[in-house]
PDB file of C-alpha atoms in Angstrom:
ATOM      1  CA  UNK T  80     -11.278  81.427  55.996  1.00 53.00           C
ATOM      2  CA  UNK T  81      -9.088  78.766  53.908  1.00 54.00           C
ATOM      3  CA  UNK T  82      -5.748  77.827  56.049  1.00 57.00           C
ATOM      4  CA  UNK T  83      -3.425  77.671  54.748  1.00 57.00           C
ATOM      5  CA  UNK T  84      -4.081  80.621  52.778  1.00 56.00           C
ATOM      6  CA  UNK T  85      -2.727  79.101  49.817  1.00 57.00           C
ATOM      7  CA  UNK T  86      -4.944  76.717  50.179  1.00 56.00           C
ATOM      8  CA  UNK T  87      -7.610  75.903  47.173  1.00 57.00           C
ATOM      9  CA  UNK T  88     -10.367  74.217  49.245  1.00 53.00           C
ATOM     10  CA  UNK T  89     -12.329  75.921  52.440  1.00 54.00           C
ATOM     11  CA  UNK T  90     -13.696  74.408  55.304  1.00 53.00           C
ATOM     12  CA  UNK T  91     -17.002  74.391  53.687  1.00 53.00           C
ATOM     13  CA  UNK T  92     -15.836  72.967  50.548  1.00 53.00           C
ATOM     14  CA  UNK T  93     -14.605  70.393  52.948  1.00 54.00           C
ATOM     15  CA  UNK T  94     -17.615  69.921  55.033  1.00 54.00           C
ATOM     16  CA  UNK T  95     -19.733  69.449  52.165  1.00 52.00           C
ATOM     17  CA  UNK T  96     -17.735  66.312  50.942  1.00 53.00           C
ATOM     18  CA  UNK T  97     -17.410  64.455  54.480  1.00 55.00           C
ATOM     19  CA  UNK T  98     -21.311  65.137  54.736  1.00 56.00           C
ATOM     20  CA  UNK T  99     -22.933  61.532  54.665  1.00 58.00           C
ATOM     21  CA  UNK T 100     -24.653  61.207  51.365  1.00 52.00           C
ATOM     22  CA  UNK T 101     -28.656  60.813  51.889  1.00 56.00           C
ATOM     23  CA  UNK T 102     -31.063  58.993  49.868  1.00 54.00           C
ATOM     24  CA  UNK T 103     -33.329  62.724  50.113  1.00 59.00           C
ATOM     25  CA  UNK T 104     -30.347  63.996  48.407  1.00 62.00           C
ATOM     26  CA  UNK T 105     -31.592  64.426  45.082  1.00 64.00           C
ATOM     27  CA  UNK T 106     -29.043  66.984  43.810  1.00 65.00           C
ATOM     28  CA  UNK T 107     -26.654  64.066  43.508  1.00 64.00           C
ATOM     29  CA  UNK T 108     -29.286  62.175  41.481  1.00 64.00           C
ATOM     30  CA  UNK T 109     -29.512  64.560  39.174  1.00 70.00           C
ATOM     31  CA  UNK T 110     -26.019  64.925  39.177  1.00 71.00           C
ATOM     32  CA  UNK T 111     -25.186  64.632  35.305  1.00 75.00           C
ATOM     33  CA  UNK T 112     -22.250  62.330  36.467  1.00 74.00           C
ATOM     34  CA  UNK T 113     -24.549  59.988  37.474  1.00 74.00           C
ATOM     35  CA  UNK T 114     -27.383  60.219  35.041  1.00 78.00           C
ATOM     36  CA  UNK T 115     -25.389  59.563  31.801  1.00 80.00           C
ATOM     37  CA  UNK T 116     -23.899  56.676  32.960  1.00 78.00           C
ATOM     38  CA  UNK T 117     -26.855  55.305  34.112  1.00 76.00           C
ATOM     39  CA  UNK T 118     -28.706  55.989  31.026  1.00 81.00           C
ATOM     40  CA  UNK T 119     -25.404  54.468  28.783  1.00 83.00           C
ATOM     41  CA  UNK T 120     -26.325  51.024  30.609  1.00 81.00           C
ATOM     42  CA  UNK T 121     -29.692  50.898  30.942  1.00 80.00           C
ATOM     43  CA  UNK T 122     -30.235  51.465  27.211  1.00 80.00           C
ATOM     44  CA  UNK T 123     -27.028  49.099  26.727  1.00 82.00           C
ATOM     45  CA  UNK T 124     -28.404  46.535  28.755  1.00 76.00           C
ATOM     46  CA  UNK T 125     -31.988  46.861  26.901  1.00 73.00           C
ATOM     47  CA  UNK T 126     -30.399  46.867  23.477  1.00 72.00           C
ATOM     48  CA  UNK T 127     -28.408  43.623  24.284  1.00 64.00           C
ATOM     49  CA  UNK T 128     -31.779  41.855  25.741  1.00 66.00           C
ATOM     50  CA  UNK T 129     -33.725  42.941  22.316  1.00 66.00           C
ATOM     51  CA  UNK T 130     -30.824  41.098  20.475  1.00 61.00           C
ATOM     52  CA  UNK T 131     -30.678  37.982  22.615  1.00 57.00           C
ATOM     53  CA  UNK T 132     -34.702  37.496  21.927  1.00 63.00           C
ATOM     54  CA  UNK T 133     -34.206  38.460  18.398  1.00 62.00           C
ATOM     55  CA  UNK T 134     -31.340  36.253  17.125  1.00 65.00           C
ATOM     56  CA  UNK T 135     -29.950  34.551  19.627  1.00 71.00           C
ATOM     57  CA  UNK T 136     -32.419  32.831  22.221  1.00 88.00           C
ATOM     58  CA  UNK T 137     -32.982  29.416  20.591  1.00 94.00           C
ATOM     59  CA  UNK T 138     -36.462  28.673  19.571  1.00 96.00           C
ATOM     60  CA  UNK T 139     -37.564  24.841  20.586  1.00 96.00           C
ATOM     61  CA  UNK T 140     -40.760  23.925  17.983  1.00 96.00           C
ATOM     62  CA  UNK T 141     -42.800  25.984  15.715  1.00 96.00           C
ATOM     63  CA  UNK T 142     -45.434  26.955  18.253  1.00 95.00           C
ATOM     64  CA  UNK T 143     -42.458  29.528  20.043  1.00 95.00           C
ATOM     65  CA  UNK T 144     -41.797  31.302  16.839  1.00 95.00           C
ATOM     66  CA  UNK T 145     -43.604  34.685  17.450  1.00 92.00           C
ATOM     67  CA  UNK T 146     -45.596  36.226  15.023  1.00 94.00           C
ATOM     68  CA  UNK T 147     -42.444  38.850  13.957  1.00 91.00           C
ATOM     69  CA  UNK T 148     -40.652  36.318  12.769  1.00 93.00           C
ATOM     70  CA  UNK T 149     -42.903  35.137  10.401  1.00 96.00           C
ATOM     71  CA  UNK T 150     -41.323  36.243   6.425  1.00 94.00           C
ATOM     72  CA  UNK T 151     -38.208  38.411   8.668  1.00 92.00           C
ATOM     73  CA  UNK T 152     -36.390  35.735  10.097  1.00 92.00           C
ATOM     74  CA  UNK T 153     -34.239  32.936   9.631  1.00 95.00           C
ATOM     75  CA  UNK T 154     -33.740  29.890  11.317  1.00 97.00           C
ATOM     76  CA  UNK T 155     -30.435  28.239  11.369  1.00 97.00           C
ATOM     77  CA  UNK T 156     -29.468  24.923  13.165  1.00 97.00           C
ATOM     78  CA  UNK T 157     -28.924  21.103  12.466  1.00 97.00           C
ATOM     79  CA  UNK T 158     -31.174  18.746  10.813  1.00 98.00           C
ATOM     80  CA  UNK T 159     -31.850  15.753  13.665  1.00 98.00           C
ATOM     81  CA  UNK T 160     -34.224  13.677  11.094  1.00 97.00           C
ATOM     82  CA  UNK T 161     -36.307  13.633   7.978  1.00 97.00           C
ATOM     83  CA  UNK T 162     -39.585  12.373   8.107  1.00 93.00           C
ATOM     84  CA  UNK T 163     -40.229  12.355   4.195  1.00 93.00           C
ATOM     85  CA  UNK T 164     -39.863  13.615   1.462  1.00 94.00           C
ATOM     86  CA  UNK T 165     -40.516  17.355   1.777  1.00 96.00           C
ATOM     87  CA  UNK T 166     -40.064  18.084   5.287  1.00 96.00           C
ATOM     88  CA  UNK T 167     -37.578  17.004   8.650  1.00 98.00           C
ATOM     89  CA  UNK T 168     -36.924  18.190  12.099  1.00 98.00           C
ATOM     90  CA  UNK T 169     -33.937  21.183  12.986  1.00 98.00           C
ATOM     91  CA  UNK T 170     -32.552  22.090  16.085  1.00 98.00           C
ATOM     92  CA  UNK T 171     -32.065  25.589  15.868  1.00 97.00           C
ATOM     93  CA  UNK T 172     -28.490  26.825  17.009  1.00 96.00           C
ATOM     94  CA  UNK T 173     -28.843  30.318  16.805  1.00 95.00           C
ATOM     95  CA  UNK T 174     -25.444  31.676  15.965  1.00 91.00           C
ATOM     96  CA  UNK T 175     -24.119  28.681  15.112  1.00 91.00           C
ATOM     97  CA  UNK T 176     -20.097  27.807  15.763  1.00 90.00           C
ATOM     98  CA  UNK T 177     -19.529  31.894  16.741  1.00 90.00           C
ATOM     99  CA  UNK T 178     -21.932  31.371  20.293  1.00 90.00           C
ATOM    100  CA  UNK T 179     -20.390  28.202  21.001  1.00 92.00           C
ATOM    101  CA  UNK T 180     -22.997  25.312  19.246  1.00 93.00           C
ATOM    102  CA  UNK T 181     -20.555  22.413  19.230  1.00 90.00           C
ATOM    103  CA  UNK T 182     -17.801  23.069  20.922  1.00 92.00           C
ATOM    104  CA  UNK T 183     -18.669  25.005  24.007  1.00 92.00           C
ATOM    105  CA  UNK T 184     -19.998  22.949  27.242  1.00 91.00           C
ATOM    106  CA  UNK T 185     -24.016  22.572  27.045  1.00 87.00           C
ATOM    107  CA  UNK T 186     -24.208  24.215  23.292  1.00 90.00           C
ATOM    108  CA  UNK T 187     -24.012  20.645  21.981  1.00 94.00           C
ATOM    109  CA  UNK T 188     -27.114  19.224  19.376  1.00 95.00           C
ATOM    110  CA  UNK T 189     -28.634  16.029  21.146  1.00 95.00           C
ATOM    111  CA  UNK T 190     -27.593  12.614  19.641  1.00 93.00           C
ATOM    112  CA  UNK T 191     -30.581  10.619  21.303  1.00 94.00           C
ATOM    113  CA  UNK T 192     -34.070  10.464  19.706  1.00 92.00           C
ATOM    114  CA  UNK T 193     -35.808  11.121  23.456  1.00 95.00           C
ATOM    115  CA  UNK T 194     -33.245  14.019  24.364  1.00 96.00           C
ATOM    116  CA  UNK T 195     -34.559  15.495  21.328  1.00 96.00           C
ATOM    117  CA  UNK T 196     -38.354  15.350  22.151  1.00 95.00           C
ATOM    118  CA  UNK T 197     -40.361  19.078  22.114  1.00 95.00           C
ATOM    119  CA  UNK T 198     -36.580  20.323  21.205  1.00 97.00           C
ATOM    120  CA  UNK T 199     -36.992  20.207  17.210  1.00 98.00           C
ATOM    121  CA  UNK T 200     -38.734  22.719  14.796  1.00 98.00           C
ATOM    122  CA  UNK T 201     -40.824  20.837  12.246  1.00 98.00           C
ATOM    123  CA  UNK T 202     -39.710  22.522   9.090  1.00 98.00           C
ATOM    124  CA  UNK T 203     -42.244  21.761   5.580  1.00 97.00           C
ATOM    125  CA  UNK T 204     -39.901  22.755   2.085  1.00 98.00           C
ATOM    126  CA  UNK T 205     -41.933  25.550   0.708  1.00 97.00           C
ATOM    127  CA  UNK T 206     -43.412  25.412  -2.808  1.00 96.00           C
ATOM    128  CA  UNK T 207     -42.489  22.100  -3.417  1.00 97.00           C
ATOM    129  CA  UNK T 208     -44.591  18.747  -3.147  1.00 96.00           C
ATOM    130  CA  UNK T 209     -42.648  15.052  -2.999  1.00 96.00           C
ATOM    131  CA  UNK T 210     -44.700  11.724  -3.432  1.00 95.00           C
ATOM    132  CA  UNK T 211     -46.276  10.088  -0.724  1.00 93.00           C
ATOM    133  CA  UNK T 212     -45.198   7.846   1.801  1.00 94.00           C
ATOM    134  CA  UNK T 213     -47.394   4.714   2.742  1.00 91.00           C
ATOM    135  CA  UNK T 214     -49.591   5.807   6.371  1.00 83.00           C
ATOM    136  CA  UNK T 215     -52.390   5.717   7.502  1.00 80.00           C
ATOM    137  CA  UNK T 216     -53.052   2.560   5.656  1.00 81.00           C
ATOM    138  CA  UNK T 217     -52.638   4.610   2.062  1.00 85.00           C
ATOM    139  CA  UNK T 218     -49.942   3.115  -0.478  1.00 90.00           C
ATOM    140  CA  UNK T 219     -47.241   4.778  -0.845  1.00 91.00           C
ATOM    141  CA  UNK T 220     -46.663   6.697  -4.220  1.00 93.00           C
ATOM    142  CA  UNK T 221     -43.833   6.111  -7.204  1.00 91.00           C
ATOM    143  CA  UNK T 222     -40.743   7.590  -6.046  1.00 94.00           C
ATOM    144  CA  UNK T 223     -41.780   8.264  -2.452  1.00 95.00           C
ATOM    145  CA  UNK T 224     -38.785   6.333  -1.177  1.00 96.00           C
ATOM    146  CA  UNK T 225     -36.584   7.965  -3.838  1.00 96.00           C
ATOM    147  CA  UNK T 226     -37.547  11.619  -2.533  1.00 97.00           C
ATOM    148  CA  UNK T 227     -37.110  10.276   0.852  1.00 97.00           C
ATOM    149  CA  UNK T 228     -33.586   8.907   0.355  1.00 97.00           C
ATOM    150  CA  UNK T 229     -32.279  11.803  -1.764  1.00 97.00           C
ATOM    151  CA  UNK T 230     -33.504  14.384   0.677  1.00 98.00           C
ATOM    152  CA  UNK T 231     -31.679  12.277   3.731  1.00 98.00           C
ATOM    153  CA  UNK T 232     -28.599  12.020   2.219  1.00 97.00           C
ATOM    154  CA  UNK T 233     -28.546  15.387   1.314  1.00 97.00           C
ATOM    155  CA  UNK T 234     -29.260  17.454   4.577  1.00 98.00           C
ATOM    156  CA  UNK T 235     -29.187  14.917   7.542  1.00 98.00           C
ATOM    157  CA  UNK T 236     -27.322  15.678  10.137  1.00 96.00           C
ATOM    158  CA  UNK T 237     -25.956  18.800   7.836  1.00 97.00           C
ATOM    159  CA  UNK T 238     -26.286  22.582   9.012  1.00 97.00           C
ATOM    160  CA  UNK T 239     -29.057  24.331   7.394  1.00 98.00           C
ATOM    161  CA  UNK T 240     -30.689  27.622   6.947  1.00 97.00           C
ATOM    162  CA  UNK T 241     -34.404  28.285   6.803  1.00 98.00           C
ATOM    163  CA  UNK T 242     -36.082  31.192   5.802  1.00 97.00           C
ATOM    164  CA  UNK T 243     -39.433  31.180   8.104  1.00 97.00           C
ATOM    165  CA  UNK T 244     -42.616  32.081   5.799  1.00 97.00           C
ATOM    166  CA  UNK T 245     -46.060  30.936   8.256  1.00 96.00           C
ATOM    167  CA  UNK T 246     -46.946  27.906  10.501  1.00 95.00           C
ATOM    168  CA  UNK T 247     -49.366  25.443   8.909  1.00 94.00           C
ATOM    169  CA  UNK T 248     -51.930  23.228  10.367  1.00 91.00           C
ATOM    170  CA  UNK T 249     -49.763  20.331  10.969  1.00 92.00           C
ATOM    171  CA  UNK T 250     -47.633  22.583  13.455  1.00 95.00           C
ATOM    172  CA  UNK T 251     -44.565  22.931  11.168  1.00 97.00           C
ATOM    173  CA  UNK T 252     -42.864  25.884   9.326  1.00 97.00           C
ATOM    174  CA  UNK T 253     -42.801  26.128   6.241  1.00 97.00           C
ATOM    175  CA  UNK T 254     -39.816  27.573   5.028  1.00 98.00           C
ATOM    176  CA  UNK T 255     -37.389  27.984   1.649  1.00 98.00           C
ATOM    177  CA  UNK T 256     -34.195  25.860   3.188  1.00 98.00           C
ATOM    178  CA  UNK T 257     -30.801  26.736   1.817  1.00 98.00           C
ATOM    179  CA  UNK T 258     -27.760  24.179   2.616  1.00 98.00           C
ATOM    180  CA  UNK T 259     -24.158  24.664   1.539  1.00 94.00           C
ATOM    181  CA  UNK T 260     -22.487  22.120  -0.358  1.00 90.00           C
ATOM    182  CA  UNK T 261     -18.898  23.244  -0.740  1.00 85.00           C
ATOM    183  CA  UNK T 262     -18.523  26.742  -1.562  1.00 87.00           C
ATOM    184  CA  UNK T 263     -22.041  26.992  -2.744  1.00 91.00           C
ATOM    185  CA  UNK T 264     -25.691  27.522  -1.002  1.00 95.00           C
ATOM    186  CA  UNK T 265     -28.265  25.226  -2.445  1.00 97.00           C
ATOM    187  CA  UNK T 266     -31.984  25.741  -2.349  1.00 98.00           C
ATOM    188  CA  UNK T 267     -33.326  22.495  -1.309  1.00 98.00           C
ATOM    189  CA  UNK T 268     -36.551  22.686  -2.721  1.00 98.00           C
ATOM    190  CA  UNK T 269     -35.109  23.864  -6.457  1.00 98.00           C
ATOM    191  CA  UNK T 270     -32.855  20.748  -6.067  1.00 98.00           C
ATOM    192  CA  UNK T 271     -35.612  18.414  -5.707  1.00 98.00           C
ATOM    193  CA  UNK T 272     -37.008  20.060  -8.508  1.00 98.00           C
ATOM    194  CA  UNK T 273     -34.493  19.364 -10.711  1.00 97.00           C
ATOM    195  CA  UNK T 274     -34.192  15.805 -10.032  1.00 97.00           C
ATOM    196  CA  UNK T 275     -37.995  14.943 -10.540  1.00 97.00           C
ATOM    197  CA  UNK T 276     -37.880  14.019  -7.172  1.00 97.00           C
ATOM    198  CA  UNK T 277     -41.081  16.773  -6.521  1.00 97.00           C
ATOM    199  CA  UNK T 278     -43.613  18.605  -8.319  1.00 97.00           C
ATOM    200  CA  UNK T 279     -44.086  22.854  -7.506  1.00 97.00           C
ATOM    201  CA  UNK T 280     -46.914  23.012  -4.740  1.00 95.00           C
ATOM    202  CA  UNK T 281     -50.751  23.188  -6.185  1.00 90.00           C
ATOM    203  CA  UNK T 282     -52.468  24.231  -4.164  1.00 81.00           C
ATOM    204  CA  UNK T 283     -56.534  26.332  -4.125  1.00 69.00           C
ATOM    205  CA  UNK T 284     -54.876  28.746  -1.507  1.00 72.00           C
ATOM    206  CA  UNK T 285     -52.386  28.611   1.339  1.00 76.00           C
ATOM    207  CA  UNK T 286     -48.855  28.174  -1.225  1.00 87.00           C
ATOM    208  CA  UNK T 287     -45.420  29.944   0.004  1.00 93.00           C
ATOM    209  CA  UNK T 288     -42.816  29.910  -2.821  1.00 94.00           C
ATOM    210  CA  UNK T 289     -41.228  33.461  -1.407  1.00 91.00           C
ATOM    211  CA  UNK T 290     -40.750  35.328  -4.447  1.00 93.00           C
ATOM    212  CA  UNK T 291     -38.832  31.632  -6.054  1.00 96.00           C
ATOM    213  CA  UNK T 292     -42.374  30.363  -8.144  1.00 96.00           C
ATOM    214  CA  UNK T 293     -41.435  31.401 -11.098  1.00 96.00           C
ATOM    215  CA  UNK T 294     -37.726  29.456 -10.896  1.00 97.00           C
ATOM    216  CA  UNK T 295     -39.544  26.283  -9.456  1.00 98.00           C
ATOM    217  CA  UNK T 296     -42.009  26.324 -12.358  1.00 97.00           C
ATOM    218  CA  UNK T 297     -38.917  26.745 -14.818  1.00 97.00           C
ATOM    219  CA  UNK T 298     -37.223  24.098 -12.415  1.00 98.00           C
ATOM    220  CA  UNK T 299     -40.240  21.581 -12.576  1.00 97.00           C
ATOM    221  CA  UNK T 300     -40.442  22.563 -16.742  1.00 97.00           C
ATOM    222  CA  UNK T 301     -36.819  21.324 -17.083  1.00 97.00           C
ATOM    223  CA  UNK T 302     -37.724  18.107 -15.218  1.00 97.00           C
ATOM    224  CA  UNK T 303     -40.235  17.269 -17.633  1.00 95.00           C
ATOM    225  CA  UNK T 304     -38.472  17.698 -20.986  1.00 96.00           C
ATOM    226  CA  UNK T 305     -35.151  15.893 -19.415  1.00 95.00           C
ATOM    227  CA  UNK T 306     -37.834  12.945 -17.642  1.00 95.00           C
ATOM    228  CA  UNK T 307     -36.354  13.436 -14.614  1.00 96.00           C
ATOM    229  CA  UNK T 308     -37.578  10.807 -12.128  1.00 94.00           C
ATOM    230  CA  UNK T 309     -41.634  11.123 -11.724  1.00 94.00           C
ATOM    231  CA  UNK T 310     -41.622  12.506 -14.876  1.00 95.00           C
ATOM    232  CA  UNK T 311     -39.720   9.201 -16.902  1.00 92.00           C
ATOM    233  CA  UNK T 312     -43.045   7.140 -17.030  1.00 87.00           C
ATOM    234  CA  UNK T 313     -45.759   7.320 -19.518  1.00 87.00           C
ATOM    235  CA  UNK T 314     -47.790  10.463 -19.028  1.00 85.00           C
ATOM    236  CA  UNK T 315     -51.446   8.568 -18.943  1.00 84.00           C
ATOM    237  CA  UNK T 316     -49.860   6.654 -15.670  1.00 86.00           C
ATOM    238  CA  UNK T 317     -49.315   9.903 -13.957  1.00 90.00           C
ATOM    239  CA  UNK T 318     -50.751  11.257 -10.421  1.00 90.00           C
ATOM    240  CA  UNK T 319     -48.885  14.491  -8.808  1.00 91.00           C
ATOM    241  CA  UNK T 320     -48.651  14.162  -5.222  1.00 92.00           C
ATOM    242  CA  UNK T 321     -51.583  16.700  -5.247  1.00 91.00           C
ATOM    243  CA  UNK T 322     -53.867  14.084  -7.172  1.00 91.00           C
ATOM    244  CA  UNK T 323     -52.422  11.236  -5.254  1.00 90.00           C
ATOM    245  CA  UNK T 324     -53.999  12.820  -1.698  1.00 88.00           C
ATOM    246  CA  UNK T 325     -57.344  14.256  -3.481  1.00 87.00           C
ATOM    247  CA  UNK T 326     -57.854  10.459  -4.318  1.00 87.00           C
ATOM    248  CA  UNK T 327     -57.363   8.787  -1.250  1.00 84.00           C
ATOM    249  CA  UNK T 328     -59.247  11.473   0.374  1.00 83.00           C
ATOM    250  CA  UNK T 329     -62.368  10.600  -1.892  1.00 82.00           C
ATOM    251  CA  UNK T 330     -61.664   6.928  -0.872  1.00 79.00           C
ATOM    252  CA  UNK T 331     -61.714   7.372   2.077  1.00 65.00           C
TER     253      UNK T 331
END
């Protein structure tokens, strides 16, 4: 009997919510006040950890790229050195400025060469091929130290984006790399082009242009007719980059 009689709530009504709650108690389990919010955060939580290992966990070298990345993905981050003519190192800072890289407390890029080491993705322009540097004992080609300086001054140090196409066998990725330069995104490998500072990639198999070969041909076509750079000598005295490493590899 409820007392006061006006009372809404009995004595078992009352009972039943003193009663210590028991871990056998599975009717509060399946309680739909407690499963939706449970399953809100669990799939929140699981969503949010997708996302962080998608786009936002930063990726040290080429080796930790997975294999869904590969033509899906970008890479975006800082360019920490350039080793030639067609390729350089980038520390990827996924997110860029809006998670913090550069002004937030341990999101800064590395100034020294060894606080660097194992920390940089070796990035190879796609579909294009610059002259060759002197190593290995090899001479170095014509306008080597042209494509070197151009491509330095024009991405060092400079945030970049690059669009990830396969790993080759030198460990780096090569990639289509876009820069900004004011209020416009450059394709670094179509400016090369234009300057005769590169030739479009020959290659029997293994070439990644994207879906851009048809614009670097047209690129490396313009080059020609203007004698841009490697193109302004005579054209008996001329070795592509291609030619220039099947001949020391015969020579060798």
């Amino acid at each position: 009997m409820r007392w006061p009689p006006w009372s809404t709530t009995s004595s078992k009504d009352n009972n039943e919510k003193t009663r210590p709650l028991s871990w056998t108690d599975w009717a509060h389990y399946t309680d739909p006040r407690t499963i939706i919010p449970t399953i809100i955060l669990t799939g929140t939580a699981l969503l949010l950890a997708r996302f962080y290992r998608s786009y936002l966990r930063r990726i040290p070298q080429a080796a930790n790229i997975q294999p869904a990345f590969w033509r899906r993905r970008s890479l975006f981050g800082r360019v920490t050195s350039v080793g030639d003519g067609d390729n350089f190192r980038l520390f990827h800072t996924p997110g860029g400025r809006l998670t913090g890289w550069g002004w937030m407390p341990g999101r800064r890029v590395p100034e020294k060469r060894e606080d660097l080491k194992d920390k940089t993705v070796h990035i190879r322009l796609a579909g294009v091929d610059a002259p060759e540097l002197a190593h290995f004992g090899r001479p170095s080609q014509a306008f080597s130290q042209e494509a070197l300086d151009w491509l330095t001054s024009y991405i060092l140090n400079r945030r970049v984006r690059a669009y990830i196409y396969k790993r080759d066998h030198y460990d780096r990725a090569v990639a289509t790399v876009y820069v900004w330069k004011w209020f416009w995104k450059r394709d670094v490998g179509l400016q090369m082009l234009r300057m005769g500072l590169a030739t479009v990639y020959e290659a029997k198999s293994g070439a990644e242009f994207g879906d851009l070969e048809a614009k670097y041909r047209k690129a490396e076509r313009w080059a020609k007719m203007k004698k841009q750079g490697l193109w302004g000598g005579k054209k008996a005295d001329f070795e592509s980059p291609r030619e220039y490493k099947s001949r020391m590899t015969q020579i060798k």
